[in-house]
Amino acid sequence: MMNIDLNLLEKRFPFFELSLRYAIAEKGILQELEDGEEIIREGQYIKSVPLVLEGLVRISRLDDQGRELLLYYLHPGEACAMSLTCCMGHTQSNIRAVAEAPTLLIRIPTPLLDQWMNTYQSWKEYVMYAYRKRFDELLETIDSIAFMKMDERLEKFFADRFRSTGSTLYTGTHQDIAFSLNTSREVVSRLLKKLEKDGTITLSRNKIDYAGMVK
């Protein structure tokens, strides 16, 4: 079993009481994931809440046809509010979580969640902040679907990835983007070709350089 680095915990969660960081180090379970590895699937009962130490996690939902709708990303120092809700309510997961890069998580067993809410003020504030932040991001997702054209949603997709990763290189297929935007590959390919023609992006096999979009 891997040891949990207290210095890394302090770096990612400086607002936690020292006693809480020690409790996380003692009770938490480290997990390393490769890019594309599934962390949570829809319909499963979640027995622990993942906190992100390193890497990036994509949170999404799937429809009956397997099409994916991107909800938000989790960055280092963050937790998934929906998994917290499912754990504390002992309900099945209604989201899918996938590592978008090599990722290091620490998983907090479900029985500790309620206990820590009563014991540690910083944990209670952290959970409430996670709910508020994810709610705001979900509203933003709804707004983009309801009020933005597909080309605007595509540009927002790349802008969000840049804010999340700091990289201007997307590795993946046109179909991957289509899944994230809940549209067809043909629509995405047509819009990408238009952006390439405009000089905004550079297309290559399974890679998109969108540096021109975030200058």
PDB file of C-alpha atoms in Angstrom:
ATOM      1  CA  MET A   1       0.000   0.000   0.000  1.00  0.00           C
ATOM      2  CA  MET A   2       1.309   3.461  -0.937  1.00  0.00           C
ATOM      3  CA  ASN A   3       2.016   5.959   1.817  1.00  0.00           C
ATOM      4  CA  ILE A   4       0.187   9.265   1.724  1.00  0.00           C
ATOM      5  CA  ASP A   5       2.490  12.286   1.615  1.00  0.00           C
ATOM      6  CA  LEU A   6       1.457  14.782   4.319  1.00  0.00           C
ATOM      7  CA  ASN A   7       3.305  17.557   2.472  1.00  0.00           C
ATOM      8  CA  LEU A   8       1.196  16.909  -0.612  1.00  0.00           C
ATOM      9  CA  LEU A   9      -1.958  16.925   1.505  1.00  0.00           C
ATOM     10  CA  GLU A  10      -0.934  20.286   2.962  1.00  0.00           C
ATOM     11  CA  LYS A  11      -0.243  21.620  -0.537  1.00  0.00           C
ATOM     12  CA  ARG A  12      -3.627  20.517  -1.919  1.00  0.00           C
ATOM     13  CA  PHE A  13      -5.708  21.127   1.222  1.00  0.00           C
ATOM     14  CA  PRO A  14      -4.000  23.930   3.187  1.00  0.00           C
ATOM     15  CA  PHE A  15      -7.361  24.961   4.674  1.00  0.00           C
ATOM     16  CA  PHE A  16      -7.851  21.597   6.461  1.00  0.00           C
ATOM     17  CA  GLU A  17      -7.010  21.335  10.142  1.00  0.00           C
ATOM     18  CA  LEU A  18      -3.771  19.490  10.805  1.00  0.00           C
ATOM     19  CA  SER A  19      -5.728  16.794  12.632  1.00  0.00           C
ATOM     20  CA  LEU A  20      -7.949  16.312   9.564  1.00  0.00           C
ATOM     21  CA  ARG A  21      -4.945  15.932   7.267  1.00  0.00           C
ATOM     22  CA  TYR A  22      -3.569  13.298   9.638  1.00  0.00           C
ATOM     23  CA  ALA A  23      -6.962  11.537   9.595  1.00  0.00           C
ATOM     24  CA  ILE A  24      -6.957  11.556   5.780  1.00  0.00           C
ATOM     25  CA  ALA A  25      -3.413  10.167   5.724  1.00  0.00           C
ATOM     26  CA  GLU A  26      -4.443   7.402   8.142  1.00  0.00           C
ATOM     27  CA  LYS A  27      -7.830   6.436   6.704  1.00  0.00           C
ATOM     28  CA  GLY A  28      -7.573   7.437   3.039  1.00  0.00           C
ATOM     29  CA  ILE A  29      -6.639   5.046   0.240  1.00  0.00           C
ATOM     30  CA  LEU A  30      -4.306   6.197  -2.534  1.00  0.00           C
ATOM     31  CA  GLN A  31      -5.143   5.243  -6.103  1.00  0.00           C
ATOM     32  CA  GLU A  32      -3.106   5.845  -9.249  1.00  0.00           C
ATOM     33  CA  LEU A  33      -4.906   5.947 -12.605  1.00  0.00           C
ATOM     34  CA  GLU A  34      -3.843   6.098 -16.217  1.00  0.00           C
ATOM     35  CA  ASP A  35      -5.281   8.480 -18.788  1.00  0.00           C
ATOM     36  CA  GLY A  36      -8.720   7.194 -19.823  1.00  0.00           C
ATOM     37  CA  GLU A  37      -9.188   4.898 -16.814  1.00  0.00           C
ATOM     38  CA  GLU A  38     -12.698   4.861 -15.356  1.00  0.00           C
ATOM     39  CA  ILE A  39     -13.051   5.858 -11.703  1.00  0.00           C
ATOM     40  CA  ILE A  40     -16.826   5.848 -11.216  1.00  0.00           C
ATOM     41  CA  ARG A  41     -19.480   4.427 -13.513  1.00  0.00           C
ATOM     42  CA  GLU A  42     -23.169   5.236 -13.618  1.00  0.00           C
ATOM     43  CA  GLY A  43     -25.360   2.897 -11.583  1.00  0.00           C
ATOM     44  CA  GLN A  44     -22.714   1.699  -9.138  1.00  0.00           C
ATOM     45  CA  TYR A  45     -22.861   2.220  -5.390  1.00  0.00           C
ATOM     46  CA  ILE A  46     -19.947   4.420  -4.368  1.00  0.00           C
ATOM     47  CA  LYS A  47     -18.096   3.205  -1.281  1.00  0.00           C
ATOM     48  CA  SER A  48     -15.577   6.056  -1.134  1.00  0.00           C
ATOM     49  CA  VAL A  49     -15.279   9.661  -2.301  1.00  0.00           C
ATOM     50  CA  PRO A  50     -12.236  10.492  -4.450  1.00  0.00           C
ATOM     51  CA  LEU A  51     -10.214  13.622  -3.711  1.00  0.00           C
ATOM     52  CA  VAL A  52      -7.883  14.644  -6.533  1.00  0.00           C
ATOM     53  CA  LEU A  53      -4.216  15.047  -5.578  1.00  0.00           C
ATOM     54  CA  GLU A  54      -2.690  15.159  -9.070  1.00  0.00           C
ATOM     55  CA  GLY A  55      -4.048  15.023 -12.609  1.00  0.00           C
ATOM     56  CA  LEU A  56      -7.488  15.768 -14.041  1.00  0.00           C
ATOM     57  CA  VAL A  57     -10.863  13.980 -13.865  1.00  0.00           C
ATOM     58  CA  ARG A  58     -13.781  14.356 -16.290  1.00  0.00           C
ATOM     59  CA  ILE A  59     -17.299  14.126 -14.851  1.00  0.00           C
ATOM     60  CA  SER A  60     -20.055  13.309 -17.327  1.00  0.00           C
ATOM     61  CA  ARG A  61     -23.401  11.609 -17.864  1.00  0.00           C
ATOM     62  CA  LEU A  62     -24.382   9.038 -20.487  1.00  0.00           C
ATOM     63  CA  ASP A  63     -27.723   8.749 -22.257  1.00  0.00           C
ATOM     64  CA  ASP A  64     -29.432   5.510 -23.306  1.00  0.00           C
ATOM     65  CA  GLN A  65     -27.454   5.480 -26.575  1.00  0.00           C
ATOM     66  CA  GLY A  66     -24.134   5.818 -24.758  1.00  0.00           C
ATOM     67  CA  ARG A  67     -23.646   9.452 -25.743  1.00  0.00           C
ATOM     68  CA  GLU A  68     -21.728  11.456 -23.193  1.00  0.00           C
ATOM     69  CA  LEU A  69     -22.477  14.932 -21.863  1.00  0.00           C
ATOM     70  CA  LEU A  70     -19.561  16.673 -20.171  1.00  0.00           C
ATOM     71  CA  LEU A  71     -20.585  18.233 -16.854  1.00  0.00           C
ATOM     72  CA  TYR A  72     -17.326  19.518 -15.361  1.00  0.00           C
ATOM     73  CA  TYR A  73     -13.695  18.714 -14.550  1.00  0.00           C
ATOM     74  CA  LEU A  74     -12.081  17.983 -11.195  1.00  0.00           C
ATOM     75  CA  HIS A  75      -8.669  19.511 -10.543  1.00  0.00           C
ATOM     76  CA  PRO A  76      -6.112  18.844  -7.780  1.00  0.00           C
ATOM     77  CA  GLY A  77      -7.609  19.727  -4.411  1.00  0.00           C
ATOM     78  CA  GLU A  78     -11.190  19.102  -5.544  1.00  0.00           C
ATOM     79  CA  ALA A  79     -13.873  16.486  -4.873  1.00  0.00           C
ATOM     80  CA  CYS A  80     -16.950  15.478  -6.836  1.00  0.00           C
ATOM     81  CA  ALA A  81     -20.094  16.860  -5.187  1.00  0.00           C
ATOM     82  CA  MET A  82     -22.275  14.269  -6.906  1.00  0.00           C
ATOM     83  CA  SER A  83     -20.234  11.387  -5.526  1.00  0.00           C
ATOM     84  CA  LEU A  84     -20.461  12.992  -2.079  1.00  0.00           C
ATOM     85  CA  THR A  85     -24.248  13.099  -2.447  1.00  0.00           C
ATOM     86  CA  CYS A  86     -24.455   9.467  -3.552  1.00  0.00           C
ATOM     87  CA  CYS A  87     -22.172   8.296  -0.742  1.00  0.00           C
ATOM     88  CA  MET A  88     -23.957  10.186   2.004  1.00  0.00           C
ATOM     89  CA  GLY A  89     -27.384   9.243   0.643  1.00  0.00           C
ATOM     90  CA  HIS A  90     -26.377   5.612  -0.057  1.00  0.00           C
ATOM     91  CA  THR A  91     -27.731   5.890  -3.596  1.00  0.00           C
ATOM     92  CA  GLN A  92     -26.421   4.715  -6.960  1.00  0.00           C
ATOM     93  CA  SER A  93     -24.096   6.957  -8.923  1.00  0.00           C
ATOM     94  CA  ASN A  94     -25.714   9.121 -11.593  1.00  0.00           C
ATOM     95  CA  ILE A  95     -22.414  10.283 -13.092  1.00  0.00           C
ATOM     96  CA  ARG A  96     -19.334   8.827 -14.761  1.00  0.00           C
ATOM     97  CA  ALA A  97     -15.814   9.843 -13.727  1.00  0.00           C
ATOM     98  CA  VAL A  98     -12.806   9.204 -15.979  1.00  0.00           C
ATOM     99  CA  ALA A  99      -9.151  10.232 -15.617  1.00  0.00           C
ATOM    100  CA  GLU A 100      -8.228  12.729 -18.350  1.00  0.00           C
ATOM    101  CA  ALA A 101      -4.512  12.416 -17.556  1.00  0.00           C
ATOM    102  CA  PRO A 102      -2.327  10.302 -15.259  1.00  0.00           C
ATOM    103  CA  THR A 103      -4.072  10.952 -11.961  1.00  0.00           C
ATOM    104  CA  LEU A 104      -3.478  10.395  -8.251  1.00  0.00           C
ATOM    105  CA  LEU A 105      -6.518  10.180  -5.987  1.00  0.00           C
ATOM    106  CA  ILE A 106      -7.109   9.646  -2.336  1.00  0.00           C
ATOM    107  CA  ARG A 107     -10.360   7.843  -1.574  1.00  0.00           C
ATOM    108  CA  ILE A 108     -12.259   8.580   1.645  1.00  0.00           C
ATOM    109  CA  PRO A 109     -14.451   5.676   2.867  1.00  0.00           C
ATOM    110  CA  THR A 110     -18.154   6.522   3.055  1.00  0.00           C
ATOM    111  CA  PRO A 111     -18.601   5.932   6.845  1.00  0.00           C
ATOM    112  CA  LEU A 112     -16.184   8.788   7.573  1.00  0.00           C
ATOM    113  CA  LEU A 113     -18.088  11.457   5.627  1.00  0.00           C
ATOM    114  CA  ASP A 114     -20.854  12.137   8.165  1.00  0.00           C
ATOM    115  CA  GLN A 115     -18.440  11.697  11.060  1.00  0.00           C
ATOM    116  CA  TRP A 116     -16.043  14.299   9.690  1.00  0.00           C
ATOM    117  CA  MET A 117     -18.906  16.740   9.006  1.00  0.00           C
ATOM    118  CA  ASN A 118     -19.509  16.790  12.764  1.00  0.00           C
ATOM    119  CA  THR A 119     -15.852  16.681  13.811  1.00  0.00           C
ATOM    120  CA  TYR A 120     -14.021  19.038  11.445  1.00  0.00           C
ATOM    121  CA  GLN A 121     -15.352  22.491  10.573  1.00  0.00           C
ATOM    122  CA  SER A 122     -13.009  22.755   7.572  1.00  0.00           C
ATOM    123  CA  TRP A 123     -14.370  19.497   6.122  1.00  0.00           C
ATOM    124  CA  LYS A 124     -17.942  20.754   6.447  1.00  0.00           C
ATOM    125  CA  GLU A 125     -16.994  24.009   4.699  1.00  0.00           C
ATOM    126  CA  TYR A 126     -15.122  22.071   1.998  1.00  0.00           C
ATOM    127  CA  VAL A 127     -18.151  19.882   1.250  1.00  0.00           C
ATOM    128  CA  MET A 128     -20.491  22.896   1.103  1.00  0.00           C
ATOM    129  CA  TYR A 129     -18.075  24.704  -1.212  1.00  0.00           C
ATOM    130  CA  ALA A 130     -17.919  21.645  -3.487  1.00  0.00           C
ATOM    131  CA  TYR A 131     -21.711  21.605  -3.747  1.00  0.00           C
ATOM    132  CA  ARG A 132     -21.876  25.314  -4.553  1.00  0.00           C
ATOM    133  CA  LYS A 133     -19.072  25.210  -7.122  1.00  0.00           C
ATOM    134  CA  ARG A 134     -20.475  22.210  -8.965  1.00  0.00           C
ATOM    135  CA  PHE A 135     -23.972  23.685  -8.941  1.00  0.00           C
ATOM    136  CA  ASP A 136     -22.620  26.830 -10.595  1.00  0.00           C
ATOM    137  CA  GLU A 137     -20.784  24.714 -13.186  1.00  0.00           C
ATOM    138  CA  LEU A 138     -23.916  22.706 -13.932  1.00  0.00           C
ATOM    139  CA  LEU A 139     -25.849  25.945 -14.494  1.00  0.00           C
ATOM    140  CA  GLU A 140     -23.116  27.027 -16.888  1.00  0.00           C
ATOM    141  CA  THR A 141     -23.423  23.711 -18.747  1.00  0.00           C
ATOM    142  CA  ILE A 142     -27.196  24.086 -18.995  1.00  0.00           C
ATOM    143  CA  ASP A 143     -26.807  27.657 -20.249  1.00  0.00           C
ATOM    144  CA  SER A 144     -24.328  26.574 -22.924  1.00  0.00           C
ATOM    145  CA  ILE A 145     -26.699  23.866 -24.188  1.00  0.00           C
ATOM    146  CA  ALA A 146     -29.766  26.097 -24.104  1.00  0.00           C
ATOM    147  CA  PHE A 147     -28.359  29.380 -25.369  1.00  0.00           C
ATOM    148  CA  MET A 148     -25.088  28.765 -27.255  1.00  0.00           C
ATOM    149  CA  LYS A 149     -24.665  27.649 -30.849  1.00  0.00           C
ATOM    150  CA  MET A 150     -22.619  24.505 -31.471  1.00  0.00           C
ATOM    151  CA  ASP A 151     -19.601  26.442 -32.749  1.00  0.00           C
ATOM    152  CA  GLU A 152     -19.653  28.527 -29.569  1.00  0.00           C
ATOM    153  CA  ARG A 153     -19.909  25.373 -27.456  1.00  0.00           C
ATOM    154  CA  LEU A 154     -16.927  23.899 -29.295  1.00  0.00           C
ATOM    155  CA  GLU A 155     -14.839  27.008 -28.636  1.00  0.00           C
ATOM    156  CA  LYS A 156     -15.931  26.879 -24.986  1.00  0.00           C
ATOM    157  CA  PHE A 157     -14.869  23.220 -24.849  1.00  0.00           C
ATOM    158  CA  PHE A 158     -11.308  24.142 -25.796  1.00  0.00           C
ATOM    159  CA  ALA A 159     -11.262  27.210 -23.549  1.00  0.00           C
ATOM    160  CA  ASP A 160     -12.397  25.076 -20.584  1.00  0.00           C
ATOM    161  CA  ARG A 161      -9.726  22.469 -21.331  1.00  0.00           C
ATOM    162  CA  PHE A 162      -7.056  25.159 -21.436  1.00  0.00           C
ATOM    163  CA  ARG A 163      -8.174  26.508 -18.058  1.00  0.00           C
ATOM    164  CA  SER A 164      -8.212  22.956 -16.672  1.00  0.00           C
ATOM    165  CA  THR A 165      -4.901  21.679 -18.069  1.00  0.00           C
ATOM    166  CA  GLY A 166      -2.858  24.695 -19.169  1.00  0.00           C
ATOM    167  CA  SER A 167      -2.164  22.798 -22.406  1.00  0.00           C
ATOM    168  CA  THR A 168      -3.138  23.903 -25.913  1.00  0.00           C
ATOM    169  CA  LEU A 169      -2.861  20.374 -27.324  1.00  0.00           C
ATOM    170  CA  TYR A 170      -5.921  18.133 -27.256  1.00  0.00           C
ATOM    171  CA  THR A 171      -5.296  14.403 -27.664  1.00  0.00           C
ATOM    172  CA  GLY A 172      -8.364  12.493 -28.772  1.00  0.00           C
ATOM    173  CA  THR A 173     -10.701  11.895 -31.685  1.00  0.00           C
ATOM    174  CA  HIS A 174     -13.449  14.015 -33.179  1.00  0.00           C
ATOM    175  CA  GLN A 175     -15.857  11.417 -31.805  1.00  0.00           C
ATOM    176  CA  ASP A 176     -14.530  11.991 -28.276  1.00  0.00           C
ATOM    177  CA  ILE A 177     -15.351  15.695 -28.590  1.00  0.00           C
ATOM    178  CA  ALA A 178     -18.753  14.870 -30.063  1.00  0.00           C
ATOM    179  CA  PHE A 179     -19.509  12.641 -27.069  1.00  0.00           C
ATOM    180  CA  SER A 180     -18.528  15.433 -24.670  1.00  0.00           C
ATOM    181  CA  LEU A 181     -20.769  17.934 -26.461  1.00  0.00           C
ATOM    182  CA  ASN A 182     -23.592  15.420 -27.011  1.00  0.00           C
ATOM    183  CA  THR A 183     -23.619  15.930 -30.774  1.00  0.00           C
ATOM    184  CA  SER A 184     -22.537  14.024 -33.876  1.00  0.00           C
ATOM    185  CA  ARG A 185     -18.989  13.455 -35.097  1.00  0.00           C
ATOM    186  CA  GLU A 186     -19.934  14.911 -38.479  1.00  0.00           C
ATOM    187  CA  VAL A 187     -20.951  18.215 -36.910  1.00  0.00           C
ATOM    188  CA  VAL A 188     -17.737  18.400 -34.871  1.00  0.00           C
ATOM    189  CA  SER A 189     -15.550  17.514 -37.863  1.00  0.00           C
ATOM    190  CA  ARG A 190     -17.200  20.186 -40.006  1.00  0.00           C
ATOM    191  CA  LEU A 191     -16.697  22.859 -37.346  1.00  0.00           C
ATOM    192  CA  LEU A 192     -13.094  21.792 -36.706  1.00  0.00           C
ATOM    193  CA  LYS A 193     -12.280  22.011 -40.404  1.00  0.00           C
ATOM    194  CA  LYS A 194     -13.746  25.523 -40.464  1.00  0.00           C
ATOM    195  CA  LEU A 195     -11.597  26.523 -37.492  1.00  0.00           C
ATOM    196  CA  GLU A 196      -8.537  25.054 -39.198  1.00  0.00           C
ATOM    197  CA  LYS A 197      -9.335  26.994 -42.371  1.00  0.00           C
ATOM    198  CA  ASP A 198      -9.589  30.169 -40.266  1.00  0.00           C
ATOM    199  CA  GLY A 199      -6.127  29.427 -38.835  1.00  0.00           C
ATOM    200  CA  THR A 200      -7.416  29.048 -35.290  1.00  0.00           C
ATOM    201  CA  ILE A 201      -6.448  25.382 -34.832  1.00  0.00           C
ATOM    202  CA  THR A 202      -4.151  22.792 -36.427  1.00  0.00           C
ATOM    203  CA  LEU A 203      -5.515  19.302 -37.018  1.00  0.00           C
ATOM    204  CA  SER A 204      -3.457  16.109 -37.080  1.00  0.00           C
ATOM    205  CA  ARG A 205      -4.248  12.460 -36.398  1.00  0.00           C
ATOM    206  CA  ASN A 206      -5.953  12.250 -32.983  1.00  0.00           C
ATOM    207  CA  LYS A 207      -4.465  15.623 -31.990  1.00  0.00           C
ATOM    208  CA  ILE A 208      -5.669  19.208 -32.154  1.00  0.00           C
ATOM    209  CA  ASP A 209      -3.418  22.191 -31.490  1.00  0.00           C
ATOM    210  CA  TYR A 210      -5.693  25.018 -30.410  1.00  0.00           C
ATOM    211  CA  ALA A 211      -3.059  27.542 -29.332  1.00  0.00           C
ATOM    212  CA  GLY A 212      -4.508  30.098 -31.741  1.00  0.00           C
ATOM    213  CA  MET A 213      -7.817  29.922 -29.935  1.00  0.00           C
ATOM    214  CA  VAL A 214      -6.537  30.902 -26.481  1.00  0.00           C
ATOM    215  CA  LYS A 215      -4.062  33.667 -27.363  1.00  0.00           C
TER     216      LYS A 215
END
